[in-house]
Amino acid sequence: MVLSAIGPTLPYALAVAFSPFPIVGAILVARSPHGMPALVSNTIGWIVGLAAAAIVMAVLVNTVGGGDDGPITNWVRIVVGLALLWAAWRKFHGRPQAGEEPKVPGWLEAFGKASPMRAFVLGAALAGANPKNLALALAAMSALDYSEISRGDVLAGIVAFVIVGSISVLAVLLGRAVGGSRLDGTLAAAEEFMIRNNAVIMMMVFALIGMNVLGAGLAGLDR
């Protein structure tokens, strides 16, 4: 039964992991004057924030949905799916045109000069207070059938969601720890790629996950 709790969360966790801004944030921290101490704090903050989001959503779905795969749970899936499709349309509509420089959120600059404590707070906020992550965590936790699995299985699903959702920021941490300053060029190139292609990446993620969640909700109502 553990696998039945882990498997449904993985697509949503991958969508969290490969969102551009968490990766860019980790790269900015890695290249900041505070270096590894701030990067470690940022990674821990990210994990804590993502875990908090997943736990809150699991409790919410289990409470509101009554612990089974009933109409309420499926309507939650439909609403989340439609919200993700709307976000995909927004990303498509707002994508940079040919020759236009992509817009970089001003708050990302804070990562490049954050102290270890500040980096922890930024990582936790980016993981746990980001509407996109909250929607994906809600989708992941609503994919579980709480009437068929134990609390331990639910915990395993949450742990899997957090670990897989953190692989990109963990990869930046591991790369910096092993490669040191030799990776500065690679990290800078990755940062530029993620910023330039953010709209396209997120449009595809939102569209694919949104269709999956919407389809699951509609299929559930038909049972």
Short mmCIF file of C-alpha atoms in Angstrom, two decimals:
data_model
loop_
_atom_site.label_atom_id
_atom_site.label_comp_id
_atom_site.label_asym_id
_atom_site.label_seq_id
_atom_site.Cartn_x
_atom_site.Cartn_y
_atom_site.Cartn_z
CA MET A 1 0.00 0.00 0.00
CA VAL A 2 2.98 2.31 0.45
CA LEU A 3 3.59 2.40 -3.29
CA SER A 4 -0.04 3.36 -3.89
CA ALA A 5 0.58 6.42 -1.72
CA ILE A 6 3.93 7.33 -3.28
CA GLY A 7 3.18 6.84 -6.97
CA PRO A 8 0.34 9.38 -7.38
CA THR A 9 2.39 12.21 -5.84
CA LEU A 10 5.43 11.90 -8.11
CA PRO A 11 4.23 13.81 -11.22
CA TYR A 12 3.29 16.79 -9.07
CA ALA A 13 6.57 16.60 -7.18
CA LEU A 14 8.50 16.70 -10.47
CA ALA A 15 6.52 19.78 -11.50
CA VAL A 16 7.60 21.43 -8.25
CA ALA A 17 11.22 20.35 -8.68
CA PHE A 18 11.72 21.67 -12.18
CA SER A 19 10.05 25.02 -11.77
CA PRO A 20 12.66 27.60 -12.81
CA PHE A 21 12.58 30.12 -9.97
CA PRO A 22 13.51 27.74 -7.10
CA ILE A 23 16.49 26.61 -9.17
CA VAL A 24 17.45 30.20 -10.00
CA GLY A 25 17.07 31.17 -6.34
CA ALA A 26 19.36 28.34 -5.23
CA ILE A 27 21.93 29.30 -7.88
CA LEU A 28 21.88 32.93 -6.76
CA VAL A 29 22.44 31.85 -3.17
CA ALA A 30 25.24 29.50 -4.24
CA ARG A 31 27.03 32.35 -6.01
CA SER A 32 26.43 34.87 -3.22
CA PRO A 33 29.10 36.14 -0.79
CA HIS A 34 27.68 33.87 1.93
CA GLY A 35 28.19 30.79 -0.26
CA MET A 36 27.69 27.32 1.18
CA PRO A 37 26.30 28.27 4.62
CA ALA A 38 23.52 30.27 2.98
CA LEU A 39 22.92 27.57 0.36
CA VAL A 40 22.56 24.88 3.03
CA SER A 41 20.12 27.10 4.94
CA ASN A 42 18.15 27.86 1.78
CA THR A 43 17.87 24.14 0.98
CA ILE A 44 16.72 23.28 4.49
CA GLY A 45 14.19 26.12 4.36
CA TRP A 46 12.87 24.84 1.03
CA ILE A 47 12.42 21.32 2.42
CA VAL A 48 10.68 22.60 5.56
CA GLY A 49 8.37 24.86 3.56
CA LEU A 50 7.45 22.17 1.05
CA ALA A 51 6.82 19.64 3.83
CA ALA A 52 4.57 22.12 5.63
CA ALA A 53 2.58 22.75 2.44
CA ALA A 54 2.13 19.03 1.80
CA ILE A 55 1.07 18.29 5.38
CA VAL A 56 -1.47 21.13 5.43
CA MET A 57 -2.95 20.02 2.12
CA ALA A 58 -3.12 16.37 3.21
CA VAL A 59 -5.00 17.36 6.35
CA LEU A 60 -7.28 19.67 4.34
CA VAL A 61 -8.14 17.04 1.72
CA ASN A 62 -8.67 14.32 4.31
CA THR A 63 -10.90 16.58 6.42
CA VAL A 64 -12.96 18.22 3.69
CA GLY A 65 -13.15 15.11 1.52
CA GLY A 66 -14.14 12.88 4.42
CA GLY A 67 -11.21 10.53 3.88
CA ASP A 68 -12.51 8.90 0.71
CA ASP A 69 -12.43 9.41 -3.04
CA GLY A 70 -15.87 11.00 -3.07
CA PRO A 71 -17.54 13.91 -4.88
CA ILE A 72 -15.90 16.63 -2.77
CA THR A 73 -12.40 15.31 -3.46
CA ASN A 74 -13.14 15.07 -7.16
CA TRP A 75 -14.54 18.59 -7.29
CA VAL A 76 -11.35 19.77 -5.59
CA ARG A 77 -9.40 18.07 -8.39
CA ILE A 78 -11.54 19.73 -11.03
CA VAL A 79 -11.08 23.19 -9.49
CA VAL A 80 -7.32 22.70 -9.13
CA GLY A 81 -7.08 21.36 -12.69
CA LEU A 82 -8.95 24.35 -14.11
CA ALA A 83 -6.78 26.72 -12.05
CA LEU A 84 -3.62 25.13 -13.44
CA LEU A 85 -4.94 25.36 -17.01
CA TRP A 86 -5.74 29.03 -16.43
CA ALA A 87 -2.18 29.52 -15.14
CA ALA A 88 -0.86 27.81 -18.29
CA TRP A 89 -2.87 30.23 -20.45
CA ARG A 90 -1.50 33.18 -18.43
CA LYS A 91 2.05 31.96 -18.96
CA PHE A 92 1.42 31.55 -22.69
CA HIS A 93 -0.16 34.99 -22.96
CA GLY A 94 2.64 36.65 -20.97
CA ARG A 95 5.60 34.90 -22.59
CA PRO A 96 8.37 37.15 -23.97
CA GLN A 97 8.09 37.87 -27.67
CA ALA A 98 10.97 37.42 -30.11
CA GLY A 99 13.80 39.76 -29.19
CA GLU A 100 12.17 40.73 -25.89
CA GLU A 101 14.09 40.22 -22.65
CA PRO A 102 12.24 38.10 -20.07
CA LYS A 103 11.06 39.90 -16.95
CA VAL A 104 12.84 38.84 -13.77
CA PRO A 105 10.92 39.30 -10.48
CA GLY A 106 12.60 41.86 -8.25
CA TRP A 107 12.33 39.61 -5.22
CA LEU A 108 14.81 37.16 -6.77
CA GLU A 109 17.59 39.67 -6.12
CA ALA A 110 17.21 39.01 -2.38
CA PHE A 111 18.58 35.49 -2.86
CA GLY A 112 21.89 36.82 -4.19
CA LYS A 113 22.70 38.72 -1.00
CA ALA A 114 20.90 36.70 1.66
CA SER A 115 22.52 35.76 4.95
CA PRO A 116 22.12 32.12 6.05
CA MET A 117 19.09 33.00 8.21
CA ARG A 118 17.53 35.09 5.47
CA ALA A 119 18.23 32.33 2.94
CA PHE A 120 16.33 29.87 5.15
CA VAL A 121 13.31 32.17 5.29
CA LEU A 122 13.40 32.79 1.54
CA GLY A 123 13.65 29.07 0.79
CA ALA A 124 10.78 28.23 3.13
CA ALA A 125 8.59 31.00 1.70
CA LEU A 126 9.32 30.07 -1.92
CA ALA A 127 8.42 26.43 -1.22
CA GLY A 128 5.53 26.79 1.20
CA ALA A 129 3.86 30.11 0.37
CA ASN A 130 4.05 29.95 -3.42
CA PRO A 131 0.51 29.61 -4.89
CA LYS A 132 1.83 27.31 -7.61
CA ASN A 133 3.41 24.96 -5.07
CA LEU A 134 0.29 25.05 -2.91
CA ALA A 135 -1.83 24.09 -5.92
CA LEU A 136 0.54 21.25 -6.83
CA ALA A 137 0.67 20.05 -3.22
CA LEU A 138 -3.14 20.11 -3.11
CA ALA A 139 -3.29 18.15 -6.36
CA ALA A 140 -0.75 15.63 -5.07
CA MET A 141 -2.51 15.08 -1.77
CA SER A 142 -5.94 14.87 -3.42
CA ALA A 143 -4.58 12.08 -5.63
CA LEU A 144 -4.44 9.80 -2.58
CA ASP A 145 -7.38 7.63 -1.52
CA TYR A 146 -7.29 8.08 2.25
CA SER A 147 -9.91 5.39 2.84
CA GLU A 148 -7.60 2.75 1.35
CA ILE A 149 -4.24 3.66 2.91
CA SER A 150 -2.90 4.04 6.44
CA ARG A 151 -1.52 7.17 8.06
CA GLY A 152 1.94 5.72 7.61
CA ASP A 153 1.28 5.38 3.89
CA VAL A 154 0.11 9.00 3.73
CA LEU A 155 3.31 10.03 5.50
CA ALA A 156 5.32 8.05 2.95
CA GLY A 157 3.50 9.90 0.16
CA ILE A 158 4.31 13.24 1.77
CA VAL A 159 7.98 12.30 2.23
CA ALA A 160 8.22 11.16 -1.41
CA PHE A 161 6.59 14.39 -2.59
CA VAL A 162 9.05 16.49 -0.58
CA ILE A 163 12.15 14.53 -1.60
CA VAL A 164 11.34 14.48 -5.31
CA GLY A 165 10.13 18.08 -5.19
CA SER A 166 13.50 19.09 -3.73
CA ILE A 167 15.83 17.26 -6.13
CA SER A 168 16.66 20.37 -8.15
CA VAL A 169 17.69 22.51 -5.18
CA LEU A 170 19.51 19.50 -3.70
CA ALA A 171 21.34 19.11 -7.03
CA VAL A 172 22.54 22.72 -6.83
CA LEU A 173 23.73 22.11 -3.27
CA LEU A 174 25.51 18.88 -4.19
CA GLY A 175 27.08 20.40 -7.28
CA ARG A 176 28.37 23.38 -5.32
CA ALA A 177 29.71 21.14 -2.55
CA VAL A 178 31.56 18.89 -5.00
CA GLY A 179 32.56 21.34 -7.73
CA GLY A 180 33.03 24.54 -5.75
CA SER A 181 33.70 27.71 -7.72
CA ARG A 182 34.57 25.65 -10.79
CA LEU A 183 30.83 25.35 -11.42
CA ASP A 184 30.25 29.12 -11.53
CA GLY A 185 30.08 29.14 -15.32
CA THR A 186 27.72 26.17 -15.43
CA LEU A 187 25.47 27.67 -12.76
CA ALA A 188 25.40 31.02 -14.55
CA ALA A 189 24.41 29.30 -17.82
CA ALA A 190 21.69 27.30 -16.04
CA GLU A 191 20.38 30.47 -14.41
CA GLU A 192 20.18 32.28 -17.75
CA PHE A 193 18.44 29.31 -19.41
CA MET A 194 15.84 29.01 -16.65
CA ILE A 195 15.05 32.72 -16.66
CA ARG A 196 14.84 32.94 -20.44
CA ASN A 197 12.60 29.87 -20.75
CA ASN A 198 10.59 30.24 -17.54
CA ALA A 199 7.29 31.04 -19.26
CA VAL A 200 7.51 28.12 -21.70
CA ILE A 201 8.59 25.63 -19.03
CA MET A 202 5.83 26.62 -16.63
CA MET A 203 3.21 26.76 -19.40
CA MET A 204 3.97 23.14 -20.29
CA VAL A 205 4.06 22.04 -16.66
CA PHE A 206 0.76 23.74 -15.81
CA ALA A 207 -0.95 22.45 -18.95
CA LEU A 208 0.14 18.82 -18.53
CA ILE A 209 -0.53 18.64 -14.80
CA GLY A 210 -3.77 20.62 -15.14
CA MET A 211 -5.17 18.24 -17.76
CA ASN A 212 -4.16 15.26 -15.63
CA VAL A 213 -5.83 16.62 -12.49
CA LEU A 214 -8.95 17.75 -14.36
CA GLY A 215 -9.26 14.37 -16.05
CA ALA A 216 -8.91 12.54 -12.73
CA GLY A 217 -11.63 14.70 -11.19
CA LEU A 218 -14.05 14.21 -14.08
CA ALA A 219 -13.40 10.46 -14.14
CA GLY A 220 -13.99 10.29 -10.39
CA LEU A 221 -17.38 11.98 -10.69
CA ASP A 222 -18.40 9.48 -13.35
CA ARG A 223 -17.81 6.49 -11.08
#
